[in-house]
mmCIF file of C-alpha atoms in Angstrom:
data_model
loop_
_atom_site.group_PDB
_atom_site.id
_atom_site.type_symbol
_atom_site.label_atom_id
_atom_site.label_comp_id
_atom_site.label_asym_id
_atom_site.label_seq_id
_atom_site.Cartn_x
_atom_site.Cartn_y
_atom_site.Cartn_z
ATOM 1 C CA UNK Y 1 154.787 80.862 125.463
ATOM 2 C CA UNK Y 2 151.549 79.914 123.772
ATOM 3 C CA UNK Y 3 149.302 80.501 126.765
ATOM 4 C CA UNK Y 4 150.814 83.954 127.560
ATOM 5 C CA UNK Y 5 150.511 84.830 123.774
ATOM 6 C CA UNK Y 6 147.039 83.880 123.870
ATOM 7 C CA UNK Y 7 146.431 86.473 126.546
ATOM 8 C CA UNK Y 8 147.958 89.089 124.454
ATOM 9 C CA UNK Y 9 145.996 88.300 121.359
ATOM 10 C CA UNK Y 10 142.872 88.646 123.426
ATOM 11 C CA UNK Y 11 144.026 91.965 124.785
ATOM 12 C CA UNK Y 12 145.148 93.499 121.552
ATOM 13 C CA UNK Y 13 141.886 92.466 119.789
ATOM 14 C CA UNK Y 14 139.933 94.261 122.636
ATOM 15 C CA UNK Y 15 142.150 97.245 122.622
ATOM 16 C CA UNK Y 16 141.747 97.520 118.745
ATOM 17 C CA UNK Y 17 138.085 97.551 119.187
ATOM 18 C CA UNK Y 18 138.168 100.120 121.871
ATOM 19 C CA UNK Y 19 140.300 102.433 119.815
ATOM 20 C CA UNK Y 20 137.717 102.510 117.180
ATOM 21 C CA UNK Y 21 135.644 104.373 119.455
ATOM 22 C CA UNK Y 22 137.383 107.506 118.450
ATOM 23 C CA UNK Y 23 135.274 107.548 115.286
ATOM 24 C CA UNK Y 24 132.275 108.379 117.473
ATOM 25 C CA UNK Y 25 134.086 111.503 118.622
ATOM 26 C CA UNK Y 26 136.145 112.928 121.691
ATOM 27 C CA UNK Y 27 133.225 112.617 124.041
ATOM 28 C CA UNK Y 28 132.437 108.879 122.965
ATOM 29 C CA UNK Y 29 136.269 108.019 123.501
ATOM 30 C CA UNK Y 30 136.424 109.765 126.709
ATOM 31 C CA UNK Y 31 133.298 107.797 127.916
ATOM 32 C CA UNK Y 32 134.936 104.572 127.023
ATOM 33 C CA UNK Y 33 138.133 105.364 128.684
ATOM 34 C CA UNK Y 34 136.312 106.315 131.834
ATOM 35 C CA UNK Y 35 134.298 103.042 131.600
ATOM 36 C CA UNK Y 36 137.480 101.052 131.728
ATOM 37 C CA UNK Y 37 138.185 102.650 135.037
ATOM 38 C CA UNK Y 38 134.910 101.718 136.574
ATOM 39 C CA UNK Y 39 134.885 98.154 136.009
ATOM 40 C CA UNK Y 40 133.838 96.057 139.006
ATOM 41 C CA UNK Y 41 133.232 99.222 141.118
ATOM 42 C CA UNK Y 42 132.450 99.327 143.859
ATOM 43 C CA UNK Y 43 134.084 95.980 144.610
ATOM 44 C CA UNK Y 44 137.160 97.506 143.309
ATOM 45 C CA UNK Y 45 138.213 101.029 143.712
ATOM 46 C CA UNK Y 46 138.210 103.387 140.714
ATOM 47 C CA UNK Y 47 140.693 102.169 138.097
ATOM 48 C CA UNK Y 48 141.354 98.799 140.206
ATOM 49 C CA UNK Y 49 140.285 96.401 137.593
ATOM 50 C CA UNK Y 50 142.477 98.183 134.993
ATOM 51 C CA UNK Y 51 145.470 98.122 137.273
ATOM 52 C CA UNK Y 52 145.073 94.432 138.052
ATOM 53 C CA UNK Y 53 144.750 93.666 134.295
ATOM 54 C CA UNK Y 54 147.818 95.582 133.667
ATOM 55 C CA UNK Y 55 149.686 93.678 136.332
ATOM 56 C CA UNK Y 56 148.516 90.171 134.681
ATOM 57 C CA UNK Y 57 149.808 91.630 131.346
ATOM 58 C CA UNK Y 58 153.119 92.372 132.821
ATOM 59 C CA UNK Y 59 153.511 88.958 134.371
ATOM 60 C CA UNK Y 60 152.360 87.407 130.957
ATOM 61 C CA UNK Y 61 155.025 89.719 129.120
ATOM 62 C CA UNK Y 62 157.824 88.353 131.472
ATOM 63 C CA UNK Y 63 156.675 84.859 130.828
ATOM 64 C CA UNK Y 64 156.503 85.329 127.124
ATOM 65 C CA UNK Y 65 159.991 87.034 127.149
ATOM 66 C CA UNK Y 66 161.369 84.111 129.027
ATOM 67 C CA UNK Y 67 159.849 81.536 127.194
ATOM 68 C CA UNK Y 68 161.217 83.014 123.878
ATOM 69 C CA UNK Y 69 164.772 83.335 125.364
ATOM 70 C CA UNK Y 70 164.485 79.807 126.698
ATOM 71 C CA UNK Y 71 163.389 78.322 123.332
ATOM 72 C CA UNK Y 72 166.105 80.409 121.375
ATOM 73 C CA UNK Y 73 168.785 79.051 123.706
ATOM 74 C CA UNK Y 74 167.437 75.436 123.457
ATOM 75 C CA UNK Y 75 167.430 75.618 119.802
ATOM 76 C CA UNK Y 76 170.891 77.148 119.540
ATOM 77 C CA UNK Y 77 172.179 74.481 121.786
ATOM 78 C CA UNK Y 78 170.672 71.566 120.129
ATOM 79 C CA UNK Y 79 171.983 72.827 116.540
ATOM 80 C CA UNK Y 80 175.808 72.844 116.203
ATOM 81 C CA UNK Y 81 175.752 73.319 112.406
ATOM 82 C CA UNK Y 82 173.794 75.491 109.945
ATOM 83 C CA UNK Y 83 170.542 74.186 108.405
ATOM 84 C CA UNK Y 84 171.135 72.818 105.019
ATOM 85 C CA UNK Y 85 167.443 72.236 103.957
ATOM 86 C CA UNK Y 86 165.811 75.250 102.451
ATOM 87 C CA UNK Y 87 162.477 74.762 104.319
ATOM 88 C CA UNK Y 88 164.384 74.571 107.640
ATOM 89 C CA UNK Y 89 166.369 77.564 106.806
ATOM 90 C CA UNK Y 90 163.238 79.607 105.840
ATOM 91 C CA UNK Y 91 161.608 78.550 109.180
ATOM 92 C CA UNK Y 92 164.925 79.719 111.154
ATOM 93 C CA UNK Y 93 164.521 83.283 109.194
ATOM 94 C CA UNK Y 94 160.953 83.398 110.477
ATOM 95 C CA UNK Y 95 161.928 82.477 113.967
ATOM 96 C CA UNK Y 96 164.556 85.279 113.858
ATOM 97 C CA UNK Y 97 161.967 87.864 112.592
ATOM 98 C CA UNK Y 98 159.755 86.860 115.381
ATOM 99 C CA UNK Y 99 162.408 87.490 117.920
ATOM 100 C CA UNK Y 100 163.437 90.853 116.613
ATOM 101 C CA UNK Y 101 159.782 91.713 115.791
ATOM 102 C CA UNK Y 102 159.114 91.097 119.474
ATOM 103 C CA UNK Y 103 161.875 93.394 120.598
ATOM 104 C CA UNK Y 104 160.786 96.088 118.321
ATOM 105 C CA UNK Y 105 157.155 95.663 119.757
ATOM 106 C CA UNK Y 106 158.568 95.830 123.042
ATOM 107 C CA UNK Y 107 160.286 99.151 122.567
ATOM 108 C CA UNK Y 108 157.073 100.371 120.910
ATOM 109 C CA UNK Y 109 155.093 99.297 124.024
ATOM 110 C CA UNK Y 110 157.214 101.339 126.262
ATOM 111 C CA UNK Y 111 156.861 104.578 123.976
ATOM 112 C CA UNK Y 112 153.037 103.770 123.717
ATOM 113 C CA UNK Y 113 152.596 103.535 127.535
ATOM 114 C CA UNK Y 114 154.740 106.829 128.194
ATOM 115 C CA UNK Y 115 152.625 108.819 125.545
ATOM 116 C CA UNK Y 116 149.119 107.603 126.418
ATOM 117 C CA UNK Y 117 149.189 106.186 130.044
ATOM 118 C CA UNK Y 118 152.192 106.975 132.287
ATOM 119 C CA UNK Y 119 153.537 110.497 131.326
ATOM 120 C CA UNK Y 120 150.574 111.338 128.719
ATOM 121 C CA UNK Y 121 153.053 112.966 126.213
ATOM 122 C CA UNK Y 122 151.237 115.402 123.923
ATOM 123 C CA UNK Y 123 153.338 115.915 120.683
ATOM 124 C CA UNK Y 124 150.641 117.438 118.827
ATOM 125 C CA UNK Y 125 149.626 121.038 118.264
ATOM 126 C CA UNK Y 126 146.333 121.107 120.312
ATOM 127 C CA UNK Y 127 145.723 121.441 124.005
ATOM 128 C CA UNK Y 128 144.220 118.415 125.531
ATOM 129 C CA UNK Y 129 143.809 118.855 129.217
ATOM 130 C CA UNK Y 130 142.601 115.581 130.770
ATOM 131 C CA UNK Y 131 140.769 114.304 127.754
ATOM 132 C CA UNK Y 132 141.990 110.762 126.503
ATOM 133 C CA UNK Y 133 140.281 111.543 123.173
ATOM 134 C CA UNK Y 134 141.963 114.918 122.526
ATOM 135 C CA UNK Y 135 145.286 113.424 123.394
ATOM 136 C CA UNK Y 136 144.888 110.779 120.901
ATOM 137 C CA UNK Y 137 143.556 113.114 118.180
ATOM 138 C CA UNK Y 138 146.430 115.612 118.840
ATOM 139 C CA UNK Y 139 148.940 113.021 118.774
ATOM 140 C CA UNK Y 140 148.041 111.504 115.396
ATOM 141 C CA UNK Y 141 147.996 114.922 113.775
ATOM 142 C CA UNK Y 142 151.866 114.475 113.702
ATOM 143 C CA UNK Y 143 152.876 112.350 110.548
ATOM 144 C CA UNK Y 144 155.960 110.794 112.234
ATOM 145 C CA UNK Y 145 153.943 109.640 115.213
ATOM 146 C CA UNK Y 146 151.607 107.920 112.607
ATOM 147 C CA UNK Y 147 154.598 106.501 110.842
ATOM 148 C CA UNK Y 148 155.857 104.890 114.113
ATOM 149 C CA UNK Y 149 152.573 103.335 114.749
ATOM 150 C CA UNK Y 150 152.057 102.031 111.069
ATOM 151 C CA UNK Y 151 155.570 100.436 111.345
ATOM 152 C CA UNK Y 152 154.871 98.953 114.789
ATOM 153 C CA UNK Y 153 151.566 97.641 113.558
ATOM 154 C CA UNK Y 154 153.369 95.775 110.465
ATOM 155 C CA UNK Y 155 155.461 94.196 113.167
ATOM 156 C CA UNK Y 156 152.330 93.370 115.166
ATOM 157 C CA UNK Y 157 150.607 91.796 112.113
ATOM 158 C CA UNK Y 158 153.486 89.713 111.395
ATOM 159 C CA UNK Y 159 153.867 88.517 115.040
ATOM 160 C CA UNK Y 160 150.341 87.848 115.312
ATOM 161 C CA UNK Y 161 150.243 85.714 112.240
ATOM 162 C CA UNK Y 162 153.252 83.592 113.036
ATOM 163 C CA UNK Y 163 152.302 83.422 116.979
ATOM 164 C CA UNK Y 164 148.814 82.295 116.264
ATOM 165 C CA UNK Y 165 149.932 79.550 113.814
ATOM 166 C CA UNK Y 166 152.832 78.410 116.083
ATOM 167 C CA UNK Y 167 150.462 78.312 119.078
ATOM 168 C CA UNK Y 168 147.978 76.207 117.210
ATOM 169 C CA UNK Y 169 150.797 73.682 116.387
ATOM 170 C CA UNK Y 170 151.936 73.782 120.028
ATOM 171 C CA UNK Y 171 148.369 73.075 121.203
ATOM 172 C CA UNK Y 172 148.054 70.202 118.860
ATOM 173 C CA UNK Y 173 145.265 71.733 116.652
ATOM 174 C CA UNK Y 174 147.075 71.175 113.347
ATOM 175 C CA UNK Y 175 147.128 67.290 113.085
ATOM 176 C CA UNK Y 176 145.416 67.256 109.741
ATOM 177 C CA UNK Y 177 145.453 69.198 106.470
ATOM 178 C CA UNK Y 178 142.107 70.701 107.175
ATOM 179 C CA UNK Y 179 143.019 71.944 110.645
ATOM 180 C CA UNK Y 180 146.331 73.363 109.372
ATOM 181 C CA UNK Y 181 144.362 75.343 106.721
ATOM 182 C CA UNK Y 182 141.911 76.440 109.270
ATOM 183 C CA UNK Y 183 144.702 77.577 111.640
ATOM 184 C CA UNK Y 184 146.522 79.502 108.985
ATOM 185 C CA UNK Y 185 143.304 81.234 108.014
ATOM 186 C CA UNK Y 186 142.533 82.065 111.676
ATOM 187 C CA UNK Y 187 145.930 83.461 112.308
ATOM 188 C CA UNK Y 188 145.702 85.402 108.900
ATOM 189 C CA UNK Y 189 142.341 86.931 109.818
ATOM 190 C CA UNK Y 190 143.323 87.790 113.410
ATOM 191 C CA UNK Y 191 146.678 89.423 112.125
ATOM 192 C CA UNK Y 192 144.879 91.422 109.391
ATOM 193 C CA UNK Y 193 141.835 92.637 111.307
ATOM 194 C CA UNK Y 194 143.971 93.667 114.252
ATOM 195 C CA UNK Y 195 146.593 95.499 112.236
ATOM 196 C CA UNK Y 196 144.210 97.334 110.163
ATOM 197 C CA UNK Y 197 141.643 98.057 112.902
ATOM 198 C CA UNK Y 198 144.543 99.623 114.859
ATOM 199 C CA UNK Y 199 145.743 101.664 111.701
ATOM 200 C CA UNK Y 200 142.391 103.143 111.019
ATOM 201 C CA UNK Y 201 142.077 105.832 113.821
ATOM 202 C CA UNK Y 202 145.761 107.271 113.312
ATOM 203 C CA UNK Y 203 145.384 107.344 109.643
ATOM 204 C CA UNK Y 204 141.865 108.899 109.749
ATOM 205 C CA UNK Y 205 143.119 111.407 112.214
ATOM 206 C CA UNK Y 206 146.111 112.348 110.093
ATOM 207 C CA UNK Y 207 144.137 112.872 106.861
ATOM 208 C CA UNK Y 208 141.422 114.936 108.767
ATOM 209 C CA UNK Y 209 138.640 112.326 108.605
ATOM 210 C CA UNK Y 210 138.409 112.327 112.542
ATOM 211 C CA UNK Y 211 138.607 115.844 114.047
ATOM 212 C CA UNK Y 212 138.846 116.813 117.685
ATOM 213 C CA UNK Y 213 135.800 119.267 117.533
#
């Protein structure tokens, strides 16, 4: 679970950075989207690397979901009575939030892929043609789309914080007080930078800071 989660952390940080290209305008974002499809050409065909990476993410997603279900089943099987200690109870609540937050993120991921990759659904007011940048700007001019994304990013931030911290424990990087502080600080920075970085483009578009012309 820690290793598959680490791949997703790597991916969302890169994806967040790429989304910031929209601040350079539609042309800059379209150039970035095109570049993703030309990586390792001509060794791979147009879009080949992107589809291979997507396939790797799908495998990691199934591995992550299976690991989460397995750990949840094992924890329930090992505990026949409710926790009495407050600290253990709080840990259970956090774990529950991680599970349901993961389900919410999975549902959001389906919507996100349908909107921007598979069907390219334009719910905004502007014509977009084949432009990825215009699709992004038109979509985030709609307030409820931005609201969905902000709520999903709150879930993502919490998932990243708990996930990075838990992975640090799993991999044995929290064996001292100093290493635990470092792991918590790292988890906080990754969660905040990623969530805020993702939120900036839709909010900037909604409030008219970034425009399509």
